[in-house]
PDB file of C-alpha atoms and ligand atoms in Angstrom:
ATOM      1  CA  UNK A   9     107.067  97.678 102.968  1.00  0.00           C
ATOM      2  CA  UNK A  10     105.249  98.235  99.698  1.00  0.00           C
ATOM      3  CA  UNK A  11     101.868  99.911 100.063  1.00  0.00           C
ATOM      4  CA  UNK A  12      98.458  98.979  98.720  1.00  0.00           C
ATOM      5  CA  UNK A  13      95.855 101.588  97.884  1.00  0.00           C
ATOM      6  CA  UNK A  14      92.489  99.992  97.182  1.00  0.00           C
ATOM      7  CA  UNK A  15      90.410 101.568  94.445  1.00  0.00           C
ATOM      8  CA  UNK A  16      86.749 101.363  95.518  1.00  0.00           C
ATOM      9  CA  UNK A  17      85.142 102.900  92.406  1.00  0.00           C
ATOM     10  CA  UNK A  18      83.452  99.621  91.528  1.00  0.00           C
ATOM     11  CA  UNK A  19      81.519  99.546  94.792  1.00  0.00           C
ATOM     12  CA  UNK A  20      79.939 102.783  93.609  1.00  0.00           C
ATOM     13  CA  UNK A  21      79.532 101.328  90.103  1.00  0.00           C
ATOM     14  CA  UNK A  22      77.336  98.615  91.605  1.00  0.00           C
ATOM     15  CA  UNK A  23      75.326 101.157  93.562  1.00  0.00           C
ATOM     16  CA  UNK A  24      74.764 103.262  90.451  1.00  0.00           C
ATOM     17  CA  UNK A  25      73.608 100.217  88.478  1.00  0.00           C
ATOM     18  CA  UNK A  26      70.343 100.470  90.422  1.00  0.00           C
ATOM     19  CA  UNK A  27      70.600 104.137  91.476  1.00  0.00           C
ATOM     20  CA  UNK A  28      70.367 102.869  95.054  1.00  0.00           C
ATOM     21  CA  UNK A  29      72.128 103.868  98.239  1.00  0.00           C
ATOM     22  CA  UNK A  30      73.870 100.518  98.614  1.00  0.00           C
ATOM     23  CA  UNK A  31      76.546  99.276  98.470  1.00  0.00           C
ATOM     24  CA  UNK A  32      78.164 102.332  99.991  1.00  0.00           C
ATOM     25  CA  UNK A  33      81.799 103.088  99.083  1.00  0.00           C
ATOM     26  CA  UNK A  34      82.182 104.635 102.530  1.00  0.00           C
ATOM     27  CA  UNK A  35      81.501 101.241 104.149  1.00  0.00           C
ATOM     28  CA  UNK A  36      83.888  99.706 101.625  1.00  0.00           C
ATOM     29  CA  UNK A  37      86.679 102.076 102.651  1.00  0.00           C
ATOM     30  CA  UNK A  38      86.319 101.020 106.285  1.00  0.00           C
ATOM     31  CA  UNK A  39      86.362  97.324 105.381  1.00  0.00           C
ATOM     32  CA  UNK A  40      89.356  97.767 103.074  1.00  0.00           C
ATOM     33  CA  UNK A  41      91.283  99.501 105.847  1.00  0.00           C
ATOM     34  CA  UNK A  42      90.359  96.717 108.257  1.00  0.00           C
ATOM     35  CA  UNK A  43      91.863  94.287 105.734  1.00  0.00           C
ATOM     36  CA  UNK A  44      95.129  96.223 105.808  1.00  0.00           C
ATOM     37  CA  UNK A  45      94.795  98.724 102.960  1.00  0.00           C
ATOM     38  CA  UNK A  46      97.386 101.474 103.216  1.00  0.00           C
ATOM     39  CA  UNK A  47      95.227 103.848 101.214  1.00  0.00           C
ATOM     40  CA  UNK A  48      91.889 104.339  99.498  1.00  0.00           C
ATOM     41  CA  UNK A  49      91.662 105.525  95.895  1.00  0.00           C
ATOM     42  CA  UNK A  50      88.657 106.925  94.085  1.00  0.00           C
ATOM     43  CA  UNK A  51      88.247 108.470  90.658  1.00  0.00           C
ATOM     44  CA  UNK A  52      85.772 111.332  90.486  1.00  0.00           C
ATOM     45  CA  UNK A  53      84.737 111.429  86.843  1.00  0.00           C
ATOM     46  CA  UNK A  54      83.109 114.279  84.993  1.00  0.00           C
ATOM     47  CA  UNK A  55      80.076 112.065  84.296  1.00  0.00           C
ATOM     48  CA  UNK A  56      79.880 110.883  87.971  1.00  0.00           C
ATOM     49  CA  UNK A  57      79.338 107.338  86.728  1.00  0.00           C
ATOM     50  CA  UNK A  58      80.407 105.913  90.101  1.00  0.00           C
ATOM     51  CA  UNK A  59      81.952 108.115  92.794  1.00  0.00           C
ATOM     52  CA  UNK A  60      80.222 111.431  93.537  1.00  0.00           C
ATOM     53  CA  UNK A  61      80.876 114.466  95.737  1.00  0.00           C
ATOM     54  CA  UNK A  62      78.921 113.029  98.661  1.00  0.00           C
ATOM     55  CA  UNK A  63      81.208 109.990  98.667  1.00  0.00           C
ATOM     56  CA  UNK A  64      84.287 112.124  98.479  1.00  0.00           C
ATOM     57  CA  UNK A  65      83.224 114.381 101.356  1.00  0.00           C
ATOM     58  CA  UNK A  66      82.464 111.420 103.616  1.00  0.00           C
ATOM     59  CA  UNK A  67      85.590 109.541 102.593  1.00  0.00           C
ATOM     60  CA  UNK A  68      87.696 112.559 103.470  1.00  0.00           C
ATOM     61  CA  UNK A  69      86.206 112.404 106.971  1.00  0.00           C
ATOM     62  CA  UNK A  70      86.513 108.679 107.603  1.00  0.00           C
ATOM     63  CA  UNK A  71      89.587 107.417 105.729  1.00  0.00           C
ATOM     64  CA  UNK A  72      92.279 106.820 108.319  1.00  0.00           C
ATOM     65  CA  UNK A  73      95.083 105.930 105.900  1.00  0.00           C
ATOM     66  CA  UNK A  74      95.610 108.003 102.745  1.00  0.00           C
ATOM     67  CA  UNK A  75      92.935 109.247 100.396  1.00  0.00           C
ATOM     68  CA  UNK A  76      94.070 109.358  96.782  1.00  0.00           C
ATOM     69  CA  UNK A  77      91.809 111.247  94.380  1.00  0.00           C
ATOM     70  CA  UNK A  78      92.211 110.386  90.709  1.00  0.00           C
ATOM     71  CA  UNK A  79      90.897 113.140  88.487  1.00  0.00           C
ATOM     72  CA  UNK A  80      91.196 114.854  85.138  1.00  0.00           C
ATOM     73  CA  UNK A  81      93.131 118.108  85.011  1.00  0.00           C
ATOM     74  CA  UNK A  82      90.078 120.367  84.672  1.00  0.00           C
ATOM     75  CA  UNK A  83      89.116 123.520  86.564  1.00  0.00           C
ATOM     76  CA  UNK A  84      86.001 121.788  87.924  1.00  0.00           C
ATOM     77  CA  UNK A  85      88.081 118.971  89.441  1.00  0.00           C
ATOM     78  CA  UNK A  86      90.775 121.282  90.767  1.00  0.00           C
ATOM     79  CA  UNK A  87      88.117 123.289  92.621  1.00  0.00           C
ATOM     80  CA  UNK A  88      86.741 120.122  94.210  1.00  0.00           C
ATOM     81  CA  UNK A  89      90.206 118.839  95.128  1.00  0.00           C
ATOM     82  CA  UNK A  90      91.128 122.109  96.806  1.00  0.00           C
ATOM     83  CA  UNK A  91      87.943 121.959  98.878  1.00  0.00           C
ATOM     84  CA  UNK A  92      88.187 118.285  99.844  1.00  0.00           C
ATOM     85  CA  UNK A  93      91.968 118.200 100.271  1.00  0.00           C
ATOM     86  CA  UNK A  94      92.711 114.532  99.666  1.00  0.00           C
ATOM     87  CA  UNK A  95      96.176 113.385 100.727  1.00  0.00           C
ATOM     88  CA  UNK A  96      97.148 112.736  97.115  1.00  0.00           C
ATOM     89  CA  UNK A  97      95.789 113.931  93.777  1.00  0.00           C
ATOM     90  CA  UNK A  98      96.627 111.695  90.824  1.00  0.00           C
ATOM     91  CA  UNK A  99      96.107 113.425  87.505  1.00  0.00           C
ATOM     92  CA  UNK A 100      94.794 111.041  84.863  1.00  0.00           C
ATOM     93  CA  UNK A 101      93.517 111.448  81.287  1.00  0.00           C
ATOM     94  CA  UNK A 102      89.775 111.019  80.867  1.00  0.00           C
ATOM     95  CA  UNK A 103      87.703 110.303  77.797  1.00  0.00           C
ATOM     96  CA  UNK A 104      83.913 110.289  78.276  1.00  0.00           C
ATOM     97  CA  UNK A 105      83.361 107.096  76.237  1.00  0.00           C
ATOM     98  CA  UNK A 106      86.098 105.038  77.873  1.00  0.00           C
ATOM     99  CA  UNK A 107      85.219 102.059  80.079  1.00  0.00           C
ATOM    100  CA  UNK A 108      88.239 102.732  82.273  1.00  0.00           C
ATOM    101  CA  UNK A 109      91.328 104.926  82.070  1.00  0.00           C
ATOM    102  CA  UNK A 110      93.033 104.006  78.815  1.00  0.00           C
ATOM    103  CA  UNK A 111      96.589 105.188  79.172  1.00  0.00           C
ATOM    104  CA  UNK A 112      98.982 107.476  80.945  1.00  0.00           C
ATOM    105  CA  UNK A 113      98.559 111.219  80.871  1.00  0.00           C
ATOM    106  CA  UNK A 114     100.440 112.945  78.058  1.00  0.00           C
ATOM    107  CA  UNK A 115     102.258 115.330  80.368  1.00  0.00           C
ATOM    108  CA  UNK A 116     104.539 116.645  77.654  1.00  0.00           C
ATOM    109  CA  UNK A 117     101.699 117.638  75.320  1.00  0.00           C
ATOM    110  CA  UNK A 118      99.620 119.167  78.123  1.00  0.00           C
ATOM    111  CA  UNK A 119     102.490 120.785  80.006  1.00  0.00           C
ATOM    112  CA  UNK A 120     101.169 124.345  79.809  1.00  0.00           C
ATOM    113  CA  UNK A 121      97.706 123.387  81.008  1.00  0.00           C
ATOM    114  CA  UNK A 122      99.154 121.233  83.770  1.00  0.00           C
ATOM    115  CA  UNK A 123     101.605 123.808  85.124  1.00  0.00           C
ATOM    116  CA  UNK A 124      99.124 126.120  86.933  1.00  0.00           C
ATOM    117  CA  UNK A 125      97.051 123.138  88.065  1.00  0.00           C
ATOM    118  CA  UNK A 126     100.105 121.437  89.570  1.00  0.00           C
ATOM    119  CA  UNK A 127     101.046 124.654  91.351  1.00  0.00           C
ATOM    120  CA  UNK A 128      97.574 125.085  92.836  1.00  0.00           C
ATOM    121  CA  UNK A 129      97.427 121.507  94.083  1.00  0.00           C
ATOM    122  CA  UNK A 130     100.901 121.628  95.567  1.00  0.00           C
ATOM    123  CA  UNK A 131     100.328 124.996  97.237  1.00  0.00           C
ATOM    124  CA  UNK A 132      97.657 123.451  99.486  1.00  0.00           C
ATOM    125  CA  UNK A 133      99.980 120.690 100.679  1.00  0.00           C
ATOM    126  CA  UNK A 134      98.296 117.933  98.662  1.00  0.00           C
ATOM    127  CA  UNK A 135     100.822 115.440  97.284  1.00  0.00           C
ATOM    128  CA  UNK A 136     100.823 115.364  93.504  1.00  0.00           C
ATOM    129  CA  UNK A 137     100.976 112.269  91.344  1.00  0.00           C
ATOM    130  CA  UNK A 138     100.729 111.670  87.605  1.00  0.00           C
ATOM    131  CA  UNK A 139      99.472 108.500  85.963  1.00  0.00           C
ATOM    132  CA  UNK A 140     102.081 107.955  83.275  1.00  0.00           C
ATOM    133  CA  UNK A 141     103.407 105.462  80.798  1.00  0.00           C
ATOM    134  CA  UNK A 142     106.890 104.043  81.383  1.00  0.00           C
ATOM    135  CA  UNK A 143     108.465 106.821  79.321  1.00  0.00           C
ATOM    136  CA  UNK A 144     111.491 108.883  80.353  1.00  0.00           C
ATOM    137  CA  UNK A 145     110.309 112.126  78.825  1.00  0.00           C
ATOM    138  CA  UNK A 146     106.899 111.925  80.507  1.00  0.00           C
ATOM    139  CA  UNK A 147     108.438 111.060  83.866  1.00  0.00           C
ATOM    140  CA  UNK A 148     110.952 113.909  83.623  1.00  0.00           C
ATOM    141  CA  UNK A 149     108.086 116.309  82.835  1.00  0.00           C
ATOM    142  CA  UNK A 150     106.151 115.069  85.866  1.00  0.00           C
ATOM    143  CA  UNK A 151     109.150 115.800  88.048  1.00  0.00           C
ATOM    144  CA  UNK A 152     109.520 119.253  86.476  1.00  0.00           C
ATOM    145  CA  UNK A 153     105.891 119.948  87.376  1.00  0.00           C
ATOM    146  CA  UNK A 154     106.656 119.192  91.024  1.00  0.00           C
ATOM    147  CA  UNK A 155     105.305 115.650  91.260  1.00  0.00           C
ATOM    148  CA  UNK A 156     105.900 113.861  94.542  1.00  0.00           C
ATOM    149  CA  UNK A 157     105.175 110.519  92.957  1.00  0.00           C
ATOM    150  CA  UNK A 158     104.197 108.883  89.713  1.00  0.00           C
ATOM    151  CA  UNK A 159     101.968 105.936  89.010  1.00  0.00           C
ATOM    152  CA  UNK A 160     103.253 103.831  86.119  1.00  0.00           C
ATOM    153  CA  UNK A 161     100.505 102.385  83.931  1.00  0.00           C
ATOM    154  CA  UNK A 162     100.622  98.571  84.055  1.00  0.00           C
ATOM    155  CA  UNK A 163      97.726  98.027  81.672  1.00  0.00           C
ATOM    156  CA  UNK A 164      99.898  96.795  78.769  1.00  0.00           C
ATOM    157  CA  UNK A 165     101.735  94.466  81.130  1.00  0.00           C
ATOM    158  CA  UNK A 166      98.468  93.029  82.437  1.00  0.00           C
ATOM    159  CA  UNK A 167      97.300  92.316  78.870  1.00  0.00           C
ATOM    160  CA  UNK A 168     100.546  90.572  77.820  1.00  0.00           C
ATOM    161  CA  UNK A 169      99.995  86.948  78.777  1.00  0.00           C
ATOM    162  CA  UNK A 170     102.725  85.234  76.728  1.00  0.00           C
ATOM    163  CA  UNK A 171     105.989  87.038  77.277  1.00  0.00           C
ATOM    164  CA  UNK A 172     105.821  89.905  79.726  1.00  0.00           C
ATOM    165  CA  UNK A 173     109.605  89.983  80.362  1.00  0.00           C
ATOM    166  CA  UNK A 174     110.286  93.001  78.134  1.00  0.00           C
ATOM    167  CA  UNK A 175     107.460  94.998  79.632  1.00  0.00           C
ATOM    168  CA  UNK A 176     108.584  94.189  83.157  1.00  0.00           C
ATOM    169  CA  UNK A 177     112.121  95.320  82.282  1.00  0.00           C
ATOM    170  CA  UNK A 178     110.732  98.521  80.846  1.00  0.00           C
ATOM    171  CA  UNK A 179     108.689  99.203  83.970  1.00  0.00           C
ATOM    172  CA  UNK A 180     111.681  98.385  86.154  1.00  0.00           C
ATOM    173  CA  UNK A 181     114.070 100.683  84.222  1.00  0.00           C
ATOM    174  CA  UNK A 182     111.613 103.549  84.359  1.00  0.00           C
ATOM    175  CA  UNK A 183     110.887 103.006  88.033  1.00  0.00           C
ATOM    176  CA  UNK A 184     114.633 103.279  88.607  1.00  0.00           C
ATOM    177  CA  UNK A 185     114.818 106.428  86.480  1.00  0.00           C
ATOM    178  CA  UNK A 186     111.948 108.029  88.419  1.00  0.00           C
ATOM    179  CA  UNK A 187     113.461 107.136  91.754  1.00  0.00           C
ATOM    180  CA  UNK A 188     116.755 108.704  90.700  1.00  0.00           C
ATOM    181  CA  UNK A 189     114.806 111.893  89.990  1.00  0.00           C
ATOM    182  CA  UNK A 190     113.567 111.795  93.584  1.00  0.00           C
ATOM    183  CA  UNK A 191     110.073 110.531  92.839  1.00  0.00           C
ATOM    184  CA  UNK A 192     108.178 107.837  94.672  1.00  0.00           C
ATOM    185  CA  UNK A 193     106.998 105.178  92.240  1.00  0.00           C
ATOM    186  CA  UNK A 194     103.641 103.464  92.342  1.00  0.00           C
ATOM    187  CA  UNK A 195     101.996 101.422  89.653  1.00  0.00           C
ATOM    188  CA  UNK A 196      98.505 100.381  88.761  1.00  0.00           C
ATOM    189  CA  UNK A 197      95.917  99.202  86.270  1.00  0.00           C
ATOM    190  CA  UNK A 198      94.998  95.614  85.576  1.00  0.00           C
ATOM    191  CA  UNK A 199      96.995  94.234  88.502  1.00  0.00           C
ATOM    192  CA  UNK A 200      95.632  91.033  90.030  1.00  0.00           C
ATOM    193  CA  UNK A 201      96.595  88.365  92.590  1.00  0.00           C
ATOM    194  CA  UNK A 202      98.882  86.601  90.102  1.00  0.00           C
ATOM    195  CA  UNK A 203     100.452  89.223  87.871  1.00  0.00           C
ATOM    196  CA  UNK A 204     101.523  91.376  90.826  1.00  0.00           C
ATOM    197  CA  UNK A 205     104.259  88.903  91.774  1.00  0.00           C
ATOM    198  CA  UNK A 206     106.945  89.925  89.213  1.00  0.00           C
ATOM    199  CA  UNK A 207     106.237  93.587  89.989  1.00  0.00           C
ATOM    200  CA  UNK A 208     106.922  92.955  93.677  1.00  0.00           C
ATOM    201  CA  UNK A 209     110.530  92.113  92.797  1.00  0.00           C
ATOM    202  CA  UNK A 210     111.110  95.672  91.559  1.00  0.00           C
ATOM    203  CA  UNK A 211     112.561  97.458  94.585  1.00  0.00           C
ATOM    204  CA  UNK A 212     111.868 100.953  93.272  1.00  0.00           C
ATOM    205  CA  UNK A 213     108.100 100.395  93.225  1.00  0.00           C
ATOM    206  CA  UNK A 214     106.799 101.405  96.624  1.00  0.00           C
ATOM    207  CA  UNK A 215     103.052 101.172  96.097  1.00  0.00           C
ATOM    208  CA  UNK A 216     100.188  99.684  94.107  1.00  0.00           C
ATOM    209  CA  UNK A 217      96.779 101.005  93.169  1.00  0.00           C
ATOM    210  CA  UNK A 218      94.431  98.067  92.684  1.00  0.00           C
ATOM    211  CA  UNK A 219      90.697  98.041  92.153  1.00  0.00           C
ATOM    212  CA  UNK A 220      88.924  95.583  89.921  1.00  0.00           C
ATOM    213  CA  UNK A 221      90.658  92.346  90.966  1.00  0.00           C
ATOM    214  CA  UNK A 222      90.102  93.033  94.659  1.00  0.00           C
ATOM    215  CA  UNK A 223      86.472  94.106  94.299  1.00  0.00           C
ATOM    216  CA  UNK A 224      85.732  91.103  92.049  1.00  0.00           C
ATOM    217  CA  UNK A 225      87.217  88.732  94.626  1.00  0.00           C
ATOM    218  CA  UNK A 226      85.338  90.509  97.399  1.00  0.00           C
ATOM    219  CA  UNK A 227      82.055  89.356  95.835  1.00  0.00           C
ATOM    220  CA  UNK A 228      83.005  85.822  96.919  1.00  0.00           C
ATOM    221  CA  UNK A 229      85.151  86.199 100.012  1.00  0.00           C
ATOM    222  CA  UNK A 230      84.240  89.630 101.363  1.00  0.00           C
ATOM    223  CA  UNK A 231      86.192  92.834 100.979  1.00  0.00           C
ATOM    224  CA  UNK A 232      88.252  92.688 104.152  1.00  0.00           C
ATOM    225  CA  UNK A 233      89.506  89.204 103.260  1.00  0.00           C
ATOM    226  CA  UNK A 234      90.127  90.110  99.617  1.00  0.00           C
ATOM    227  CA  UNK A 235      92.302  93.035 100.717  1.00  0.00           C
ATOM    228  CA  UNK A 236      94.026  90.952 103.386  1.00  0.00           C
ATOM    229  CA  UNK A 237      94.920  88.291 100.821  1.00  0.00           C
ATOM    230  CA  UNK A 238      96.441  90.878  98.467  1.00  0.00           C
ATOM    231  CA  UNK A 239      98.444  92.344 101.341  1.00  0.00           C
ATOM    232  CA  UNK A 240      99.712  88.886 102.218  1.00  0.00           C
ATOM    233  CA  UNK A 241     100.964  88.385  98.660  1.00  0.00           C
ATOM    234  CA  UNK A 242     102.618  91.800  98.694  1.00  0.00           C
ATOM    235  CA  UNK A 243     104.372  91.042 101.967  1.00  0.00           C
ATOM    236  CA  UNK A 244     105.360  87.512 100.995  1.00  0.00           C
ATOM    237  CA  UNK A 245     106.833  88.233  97.548  1.00  0.00           C
ATOM    238  CA  UNK A 246     108.387  91.682  98.035  1.00  0.00           C
ATOM    239  CA  UNK A 247     112.159  91.766  98.009  1.00  0.00           C
ATOM    240  CA  UNK A 248     113.204  92.470 101.530  1.00  0.00           C
ATOM    241  CA  UNK A 249     115.043  95.760 101.233  1.00  0.00           C
TER     242      UNK A 249
HETATM  243  N1  LIG B 303      95.243 103.464  88.517  1.00  0.00           N
HETATM  244  C1  LIG B 303      94.515 104.255  87.708  1.00  0.00           C
HETATM  245  C2  LIG B 303      95.085 105.560  87.292  1.00  0.00           C
HETATM  246  C3  LIG B 303      93.245 103.867  87.273  1.00  0.00           C
HETATM  247  O1  LIG B 303      92.531 104.681  86.481  1.00  0.00           O
HETATM  248  C4  LIG B 303      92.725 102.624  87.689  1.00  0.00           C
HETATM  249  C5  LIG B 303      91.361 102.189  87.238  1.00  0.00           C
HETATM  250  O2  LIG B 303      90.403 102.959  87.819  1.00  0.00           O
HETATM  251  C6  LIG B 303      93.518 101.839  88.541  1.00  0.00           C
HETATM  252  C7  LIG B 303      94.777 102.264  88.916  1.00  0.00           C
HETATM  253  C8  LIG B 303      93.038 100.513  89.039  1.00  0.00           C
HETATM  254  O3  LIG B 303      92.936  99.633  87.989  1.00  0.00           O
HETATM  255  P1  LIG B 303      92.214  98.237  88.196  1.00  0.00           P
HETATM  256  O4  LIG B 303      90.789  98.522  88.563  1.00  0.00           O
HETATM  257  O5  LIG B 303      92.370  97.551  86.897  1.00  0.00           O
HETATM  258  O6  LIG B 303      92.941  97.556  89.329  1.00  0.00           O
END
């Protein structure tokens, strides 16, 4: 069955809006797991605008599913990852001014910088993922760097309201390509309760990383229910393999 990793950054965003101690992303992780989340994702940013080291340390202790740490490929972040040992590290690009991650990592351009980082992460048994565009060259480079999985960026798809067919085909073809290379394929960014449905028909996609839509819904219905409802959609519309 396809997996759902719930990104809880925005719980911490709300906390930081008032520099308070609530709401606590650690509580959110527990509630998301109770709702059926198969994993918890957080992005530790250089500017610590939401998640911080305290969150990460506690999450490592209490997450019972899989902890996925999104981070930039910097020496500071690698040091933290090696100490915390999340189950998965997803390398993402990061620009200080961006509101959210803007695109896939340019693995080809940064290959030399990424090589020693990938080796270090893999040597500790952490599974390695790259956030990438649906692009054969980038995916092949991720595999060459020892990736266990890739996360295909669905941002463009989520923005295309009129005719998403071509983008879905592109995602599907690249998911197939990645799977043939032996990679697990996840996708994420901008996925919500409606636009996930066509993606669920792509057999090669085995997991989703979803944040904003679930946290926004949680404001009204509670986090456990918001996660449960997304899981229900995933289970109902997935092709039965
Ligand atoms: N995957 C990656 C790499 C991301 O950076 C984000 C946003 O933090 C997500 C998935 C989740 O995107 P959204 O919050 O739009 O569901």
